[in-house]
Short mmCIF file of C-alpha atoms in Angstrom, two decimals:
data_model
loop_
_atom_site.label_atom_id
_atom_site.label_comp_id
_atom_site.label_asym_id
_atom_site.label_seq_id
_atom_site.Cartn_x
_atom_site.Cartn_y
_atom_site.Cartn_z
CA UNK A 1 56.36 -35.04 -8.80
CA UNK A 2 57.24 -31.45 -7.94
CA UNK A 3 54.13 -31.14 -5.76
CA UNK A 4 54.80 -34.56 -4.23
CA UNK A 5 58.35 -33.64 -3.28
CA UNK A 6 57.12 -30.42 -1.64
CA UNK A 7 54.58 -32.28 0.49
CA UNK A 8 55.38 -32.28 4.21
CA UNK A 9 54.20 -35.91 4.24
CA UNK A 10 56.74 -37.05 1.63
CA UNK A 11 60.13 -37.88 3.14
CA UNK A 12 63.05 -40.07 2.12
CA UNK A 13 61.46 -40.68 -1.25
CA UNK A 14 58.10 -42.01 -0.01
CA UNK A 15 54.87 -40.81 1.56
CA UNK A 16 54.82 -41.31 5.33
CA UNK A 17 52.03 -42.58 7.54
CA UNK A 18 50.70 -40.58 10.48
CA UNK A 19 51.79 -42.01 13.79
CA UNK A 20 55.03 -43.49 12.47
CA UNK A 21 55.81 -46.44 10.25
CA UNK A 22 53.03 -48.89 9.44
CA UNK A 23 53.63 -52.47 8.40
CA UNK A 24 52.32 -52.68 4.86
CA UNK A 25 53.46 -56.26 4.26
CA UNK A 26 51.92 -59.23 6.11
CA UNK A 27 53.71 -60.00 9.35
CA UNK A 28 54.43 -63.54 10.48
CA UNK A 29 55.50 -66.39 8.23
CA UNK A 30 54.30 -66.93 4.70
CA UNK A 31 53.64 -70.54 5.68
CA UNK A 32 51.21 -69.54 8.44
CA UNK A 33 49.38 -67.15 6.14
CA UNK A 34 49.14 -69.73 3.37
CA UNK A 35 47.89 -72.33 5.82
CA UNK A 36 44.96 -70.12 6.79
CA UNK A 37 44.06 -69.27 3.21
CA UNK A 38 44.27 -72.88 2.04
CA UNK A 39 42.39 -74.41 4.98
CA UNK A 40 39.21 -75.96 3.59
CA UNK A 41 36.90 -74.89 6.41
CA UNK A 42 38.31 -71.37 6.52
CA UNK A 43 38.00 -71.03 2.76
CA UNK A 44 34.35 -72.05 2.79
CA UNK A 45 33.51 -69.36 5.38
CA UNK A 46 34.99 -66.60 3.24
CA UNK A 47 32.09 -66.62 0.78
CA UNK A 48 28.31 -66.48 1.22
CA UNK A 49 26.37 -69.76 1.12
CA UNK A 50 23.76 -68.35 -1.23
CA UNK A 51 22.88 -65.23 -3.20
CA UNK A 52 23.54 -62.00 -1.33
CA UNK A 53 20.17 -60.15 -1.04
CA UNK A 54 21.08 -57.14 -3.18
CA UNK A 55 18.52 -54.35 -3.14
CA UNK A 56 17.28 -53.70 -6.70
CA UNK A 57 18.13 -50.00 -6.78
CA UNK A 58 16.30 -47.94 -9.38
CA UNK A 59 16.83 -44.39 -10.57
CA UNK A 60 13.54 -43.49 -8.89
CA UNK A 61 15.03 -44.51 -5.52
CA UNK A 62 17.88 -42.04 -5.88
CA UNK A 63 16.37 -39.29 -8.02
CA UNK A 64 13.82 -37.82 -5.61
CA UNK A 65 15.45 -35.40 -3.14
CA UNK A 66 16.12 -36.83 0.33
CA UNK A 67 13.64 -35.48 2.86
CA UNK A 68 16.37 -34.30 5.24
CA UNK A 69 18.91 -33.35 2.57
CA UNK A 70 21.21 -36.36 3.13
CA UNK A 71 20.89 -39.88 1.75
CA UNK A 72 23.49 -42.64 1.45
CA UNK A 73 23.43 -45.66 -0.83
CA UNK A 74 26.07 -48.32 -0.19
CA UNK A 75 26.81 -50.02 -3.50
CA UNK A 76 29.06 -52.65 -1.91
CA UNK A 77 32.64 -52.64 -0.62
CA UNK A 78 33.69 -48.97 -0.24
CA UNK A 79 31.47 -47.58 -3.02
CA UNK A 80 28.87 -45.14 -1.67
CA UNK A 81 26.62 -42.65 -3.42
CA UNK A 82 26.09 -39.70 -1.08
CA UNK A 83 23.34 -37.21 -1.88
CA UNK A 84 24.12 -34.22 0.27
CA UNK A 85 22.50 -30.79 0.24
CA UNK A 86 21.51 -30.97 -3.41
CA UNK A 87 24.76 -32.53 -4.67
CA UNK A 88 25.74 -36.08 -5.57
CA UNK A 89 29.10 -37.51 -4.49
CA UNK A 90 30.32 -40.97 -5.51
CA UNK A 91 33.02 -42.47 -3.28
CA UNK A 92 35.45 -45.16 -4.51
CA UNK A 93 33.25 -46.49 -7.33
CA UNK A 94 34.09 -50.09 -8.25
CA UNK A 95 31.72 -51.64 -10.79
CA UNK A 96 34.28 -54.06 -12.24
CA UNK A 97 33.93 -57.83 -11.87
CA UNK A 98 37.36 -58.24 -10.22
CA UNK A 99 39.56 -55.99 -8.11
CA UNK A 100 42.71 -57.05 -9.93
CA UNK A 101 45.10 -56.00 -12.68
CA UNK A 102 43.82 -59.00 -14.66
CA UNK A 103 40.29 -59.56 -16.01
CA UNK A 104 40.68 -63.33 -15.61
CA UNK A 105 42.18 -63.63 -12.11
CA UNK A 106 42.03 -62.04 -8.69
CA UNK A 107 39.23 -61.43 -6.17
CA UNK A 108 35.85 -61.63 -7.86
CA UNK A 109 32.63 -59.96 -6.77
CA UNK A 110 30.52 -61.93 -4.31
CA UNK A 111 27.40 -60.10 -5.45
CA UNK A 112 26.49 -58.10 -8.56
CA UNK A 113 26.49 -54.33 -8.60
CA UNK A 114 23.04 -53.15 -7.46
CA UNK A 115 22.48 -51.26 -10.71
CA UNK A 116 24.46 -50.51 -13.87
CA UNK A 117 26.83 -47.57 -13.62
CA UNK A 118 25.04 -45.81 -16.49
CA UNK A 119 21.77 -46.04 -14.54
CA UNK A 120 23.23 -44.18 -11.58
CA UNK A 121 22.57 -40.80 -13.16
CA UNK A 122 24.89 -37.80 -13.14
CA UNK A 123 27.18 -37.16 -10.18
CA UNK A 124 28.88 -33.89 -9.31
CA UNK A 125 32.16 -35.36 -8.07
CA UNK A 126 33.82 -38.76 -7.81
CA UNK A 127 36.04 -39.08 -4.72
CA UNK A 128 38.90 -41.61 -4.68
CA UNK A 129 40.61 -42.61 -1.43
CA UNK A 130 43.72 -44.30 -2.91
CA UNK A 131 44.93 -46.27 -5.90
CA UNK A 132 44.44 -49.91 -4.82
CA UNK A 133 42.41 -52.00 -7.24
CA UNK A 134 39.43 -52.37 -4.93
CA UNK A 135 39.09 -48.57 -4.74
CA UNK A 136 40.39 -47.30 -8.08
CA UNK A 137 38.83 -49.47 -10.77
CA UNK A 138 40.03 -49.04 -14.36
CA UNK A 139 36.79 -49.98 -16.21
CA UNK A 140 34.69 -47.85 -13.88
CA UNK A 141 36.93 -44.79 -14.26
CA UNK A 142 37.05 -45.19 -18.04
CA UNK A 143 33.24 -45.21 -18.11
CA UNK A 144 33.09 -42.12 -15.90
CA UNK A 145 35.72 -40.42 -18.05
CA UNK A 146 33.06 -40.12 -20.75
CA UNK A 147 30.89 -37.99 -18.45
CA UNK A 148 31.53 -34.44 -17.29
CA UNK A 149 31.95 -35.28 -13.60
CA UNK A 150 34.86 -33.93 -11.58
CA UNK A 151 37.28 -36.14 -9.66
CA UNK A 152 38.76 -35.42 -6.22
CA UNK A 153 41.83 -37.59 -5.59
CA UNK A 154 44.85 -37.73 -3.26
CA UNK A 155 48.12 -36.27 -4.44
CA UNK A 156 49.69 -38.34 -7.22
CA UNK A 157 46.60 -40.39 -8.06
CA UNK A 158 45.63 -37.96 -10.82
CA UNK A 159 48.33 -39.43 -13.06
CA UNK A 160 46.39 -42.70 -13.26
CA UNK A 161 43.21 -40.89 -14.25
CA UNK A 162 44.89 -38.72 -16.87
CA UNK A 163 46.39 -41.86 -18.40
CA UNK A 164 42.88 -43.36 -18.58
CA UNK A 165 41.34 -40.37 -20.36
CA UNK A 166 40.29 -37.90 -17.65
CA UNK A 167 41.41 -34.39 -18.56
CA UNK A 168 43.56 -32.51 -16.06
CA UNK A 169 40.91 -29.79 -15.86
CA UNK A 170 38.48 -32.23 -14.26
CA UNK A 171 40.91 -33.25 -11.51
CA UNK A 172 41.12 -31.84 -7.99
CA UNK A 173 44.31 -33.39 -6.58
CA UNK A 174 44.85 -32.77 -2.87
CA UNK A 175 47.43 -33.32 -0.17
CA UNK A 176 46.23 -33.97 3.38
CA UNK A 177 44.48 -30.95 4.91
CA UNK A 178 43.93 -29.29 1.52
CA UNK A 179 40.41 -28.42 0.39
CA UNK A 180 38.55 -27.85 -2.83
CA UNK A 181 35.09 -26.53 -3.69
CA UNK A 182 32.63 -28.35 -5.91
CA UNK A 183 29.45 -26.37 -6.22
CA UNK A 184 28.20 -25.81 -2.68
CA UNK A 185 30.38 -28.57 -1.22
CA UNK A 186 33.76 -28.33 0.48
CA UNK A 187 35.92 -31.42 0.13
CA UNK A 188 38.93 -31.94 2.38
CA UNK A 189 41.54 -34.68 2.10
CA UNK A 190 42.38 -35.89 5.61
CA UNK A 191 45.01 -38.35 6.87
CA UNK A 192 44.68 -42.13 6.84
CA UNK A 193 47.03 -44.91 7.89
CA UNK A 194 47.51 -47.11 4.85
CA UNK A 195 49.66 -47.37 1.72
CA UNK A 196 49.44 -47.29 -2.07
CA UNK A 197 50.51 -49.23 -5.14
CA UNK A 198 49.12 -51.06 -8.16
CA UNK A 199 51.99 -53.47 -8.79
CA UNK A 200 54.59 -55.67 -7.17
CA UNK A 201 56.94 -52.72 -7.00
CA UNK A 202 55.38 -50.36 -4.47
CA UNK A 203 57.03 -46.95 -4.79
CA UNK A 204 54.78 -45.09 -2.29
CA UNK A 205 54.61 -42.17 -4.72
CA UNK A 206 50.84 -41.66 -4.53
CA UNK A 207 49.03 -40.57 -1.40
CA UNK A 208 46.13 -42.28 0.40
CA UNK A 209 43.46 -40.27 2.20
CA UNK A 210 40.20 -40.17 4.06
CA UNK A 211 37.72 -37.49 3.04
CA UNK A 212 35.45 -34.92 4.65
CA UNK A 213 32.58 -33.55 2.57
CA UNK A 214 30.69 -30.58 3.99
CA UNK A 215 27.58 -28.97 2.52
CA UNK A 216 25.42 -26.12 3.69
CA UNK A 217 23.62 -28.30 6.24
CA UNK A 218 25.41 -31.66 6.50
CA UNK A 219 28.85 -33.15 6.99
CA UNK A 220 29.98 -36.66 6.14
CA UNK A 221 33.23 -38.60 6.42
CA UNK A 222 34.61 -41.46 4.32
CA UNK A 223 37.56 -43.32 5.84
CA UNK A 224 38.96 -44.98 2.73
CA UNK A 225 41.29 -47.73 3.93
CA UNK A 226 43.07 -47.12 7.21
CA UNK A 227 44.35 -48.63 10.39
CA UNK A 228 43.26 -47.12 13.67
CA UNK A 229 45.30 -44.10 14.80
CA UNK A 230 44.95 -41.12 17.09
CA UNK A 231 44.39 -38.77 14.16
CA UNK A 232 40.67 -39.52 14.09
CA UNK A 233 40.28 -37.26 17.12
CA UNK A 234 42.03 -34.42 15.31
CA UNK A 235 39.90 -34.88 12.18
CA UNK A 236 36.78 -34.80 14.33
CA UNK A 237 37.92 -31.72 16.22
CA UNK A 238 38.74 -29.87 12.98
CA UNK A 239 35.79 -30.94 10.82
CA UNK A 240 33.16 -32.76 12.89
CA UNK A 241 30.80 -33.73 14.21
CA UNK A 242 29.40 -35.65 11.25
CA UNK A 243 25.87 -36.61 10.32
CA UNK A 244 27.27 -39.89 9.04
CA UNK A 245 30.61 -41.63 8.81
CA UNK A 246 31.51 -44.38 6.33
CA UNK A 247 34.10 -46.50 8.12
CA UNK A 248 36.26 -49.36 6.81
CA UNK A 249 35.71 -52.46 8.95
CA UNK A 250 36.50 -55.39 6.66
CA UNK A 251 39.57 -57.22 5.28
CA UNK A 252 41.34 -56.97 8.64
CA UNK A 253 43.80 -59.53 9.96
CA UNK A 254 46.40 -60.03 12.66
CA UNK A 255 48.82 -60.33 9.76
CA UNK A 256 48.31 -56.62 8.86
CA UNK A 257 46.93 -54.82 11.94
CA UNK A 258 48.40 -51.41 11.05
CA UNK A 259 46.51 -50.75 7.81
CA UNK A 260 42.92 -52.03 8.25
CA UNK A 261 40.48 -51.75 11.16
CA UNK A 262 38.41 -54.36 12.92
CA UNK A 263 34.74 -53.57 13.65
CA UNK A 264 35.61 -52.69 17.26
CA UNK A 265 38.28 -50.28 16.03
CA UNK A 266 35.80 -48.87 13.52
CA UNK A 267 33.37 -48.00 16.30
CA UNK A 268 36.22 -46.43 18.25
CA UNK A 269 37.24 -44.38 15.19
CA UNK A 270 33.67 -43.19 14.68
CA UNK A 271 33.40 -42.09 18.31
CA UNK A 272 36.75 -40.29 18.05
CA UNK A 273 35.44 -38.44 14.99
CA UNK A 274 32.29 -37.48 16.93
CA UNK A 275 34.06 -36.26 20.03
CA UNK A 276 33.04 -39.38 21.94
CA UNK A 277 29.29 -38.80 21.53
CA UNK A 278 27.46 -41.91 20.21
CA UNK A 279 24.36 -39.77 19.58
CA UNK A 280 26.17 -37.42 17.21
CA UNK A 281 25.77 -39.38 13.98
CA UNK A 282 25.26 -42.67 12.17
CA UNK A 283 28.00 -45.15 11.28
CA UNK A 284 27.86 -46.97 7.93
CA UNK A 285 30.29 -49.94 7.81
CA UNK A 286 32.08 -50.24 4.45
CA UNK A 287 34.83 -52.36 2.84
CA UNK A 288 33.14 -55.69 3.48
CA UNK A 289 30.71 -58.12 1.87
CA UNK A 290 31.74 -57.69 -1.78
CA UNK A 291 35.24 -59.12 -2.21
CA UNK A 292 37.13 -61.87 -0.39
CA UNK A 293 40.30 -60.03 0.70
CA UNK A 294 41.19 -61.48 4.13
CA UNK A 295 41.16 -64.73 6.13
CA UNK A 296 38.10 -63.82 8.20
CA UNK A 297 34.62 -65.17 7.53
CA UNK A 298 32.63 -63.31 4.89
CA UNK A 299 29.91 -62.07 7.26
CA UNK A 300 32.13 -61.55 10.28
CA UNK A 301 32.52 -57.76 9.87
CA UNK A 302 28.75 -57.25 9.88
CA UNK A 303 28.16 -59.59 12.83
CA UNK A 304 31.02 -58.19 14.89
CA UNK A 305 30.02 -54.60 14.08
CA UNK A 306 26.52 -55.29 15.36
CA UNK A 307 27.98 -56.50 18.66
CA UNK A 308 30.50 -53.64 18.96
CA UNK A 309 27.90 -50.98 18.16
CA UNK A 310 25.37 -52.36 20.65
CA UNK A 311 28.08 -52.41 23.31
CA UNK A 312 28.85 -48.72 22.65
CA UNK A 313 25.25 -47.60 22.19
CA UNK A 314 26.12 -46.46 18.68
CA UNK A 315 23.59 -46.18 15.84
CA UNK A 316 24.76 -48.22 12.84
CA UNK A 317 23.10 -48.66 9.46
CA UNK A 318 23.18 -52.12 7.88
CA UNK A 319 21.72 -51.60 4.41
CA UNK A 320 21.73 -54.34 1.85
CA UNK A 321 23.99 -53.41 -1.09
CA UNK A 322 22.08 -50.82 -3.08
CA UNK A 323 19.56 -49.91 -0.36
CA UNK A 324 19.25 -46.12 0.07
CA UNK A 325 18.68 -44.69 3.54
CA UNK A 326 18.63 -41.32 5.24
CA UNK A 327 20.72 -41.04 8.43
CA UNK A 328 18.05 -38.79 9.98
CA UNK A 329 15.30 -41.27 9.17
CA UNK A 330 14.59 -44.93 9.85
CA UNK A 331 17.83 -46.88 9.65
CA UNK A 332 18.14 -50.31 8.03
CA UNK A 333 19.21 -52.54 10.92
CA UNK A 334 18.29 -56.07 9.84
CA UNK A 335 21.19 -58.53 9.92
CA UNK A 336 20.51 -59.55 6.31
CA UNK A 337 23.78 -61.50 6.00
CA UNK A 338 22.64 -64.21 8.41
CA UNK A 339 20.41 -65.81 5.80
CA UNK A 340 23.46 -66.70 3.67
CA UNK A 341 26.16 -67.05 6.33
CA UNK A 342 27.62 -69.98 8.19
CA UNK A 343 28.45 -69.87 11.92
CA UNK A 344 30.28 -66.76 13.14
CA UNK A 345 32.73 -66.86 16.05
CA UNK A 346 32.12 -64.51 18.99
CA UNK A 347 35.17 -65.25 21.17
CA UNK A 348 34.61 -62.29 23.49
CA UNK A 349 30.94 -62.88 24.25
CA UNK A 350 30.09 -62.48 27.91
CA UNK A 351 28.06 -65.07 29.83
CA UNK A 352 24.39 -64.16 29.92
CA UNK A 353 21.92 -64.63 32.77
CA UNK A 354 18.94 -66.89 32.06
CA UNK A 355 15.95 -66.59 34.43
CA UNK A 356 18.16 -65.57 37.32
CA UNK A 357 20.70 -68.33 36.81
CA UNK A 358 24.25 -67.43 35.78
CA UNK A 359 24.89 -68.83 32.32
CA UNK A 360 28.31 -70.10 31.34
CA UNK A 361 29.68 -69.90 27.84
CA UNK A 362 29.37 -73.04 25.76
CA UNK A 363 32.02 -72.16 23.22
CA UNK A 364 33.10 -69.51 20.83
CA UNK A 365 30.65 -70.32 18.06
CA UNK A 366 27.14 -68.95 17.80
CA UNK A 367 24.96 -69.74 14.85
CA UNK A 368 24.46 -66.54 12.92
CA UNK A 369 20.80 -66.34 13.80
CA UNK A 370 21.09 -67.41 17.45
CA UNK A 371 21.14 -64.07 19.25
#
């Protein structure tokens, strides 16, 4: 608490967001929100219509060194294993069945973890973005507490980990703009526009962060959870450009526009981080596909990201959960979600010309495979 109170980002008894206050509670009426969640058609679109095609990751896939020195493996939601310049970094690991304080209730996984946590092999550092249940998972942290890995966490989050059995000596607890060294890596906690809390009483006494990880040859960025804000340009100017960015693009809603990004905003954030250059690095969309946390259709973030990236000329990787890829190599670009998705709305789609004849739009719905 002494460090928290000294933080320039802690005022009036709570941590403050960059860019001014952010609405952390749903706007609009509870009735309108409940209506959307309870609508039968809307509810059916929020889950896949079959088994998600999880890549059967093996230790062999992630044990041989990446050819270019950087490999990313999206494990689902915001969990990513980054192998960077001879080190292994695990972001926001969530292997639990539910992101909830209860083992019997709350959002349940829509696909299994690609491989058991114990089969992942040793990691040098686990990086946590904030303390929400879909990013800081009690059973996963307790399992990792039995290893010798280090943990890099935002200011205040270390108290959770100590309570769960992680010794203080294995914690690197940072305020925004502070750095720590882990082997040959430099980790920097950078601002994000979000909030914290693991209960009904949200005290805002733990910080949320995005993260920059820099090795001898490569730089990567993990957004954690965040709304769009001008600070991405500053992060890019101070720490970029990046070989890859992992950007939150799921669980967005008009009911909470300040704290989560849409796919279009995610592309904009990536370009801000890269100084506006779409050729500077690869974008990996995260925070979608694993848990049902918002009113939008399950596959909508992937489908909309594909549109937004093509519009911007931005390279985006679309791996199946558990599928390793190297940003400098051949990117996974197949729209794998379409095989298990219902129709996805594209309300902004422009009319397209067909054999020289101007085509008019026929509605806001395109079947997922009709592109």
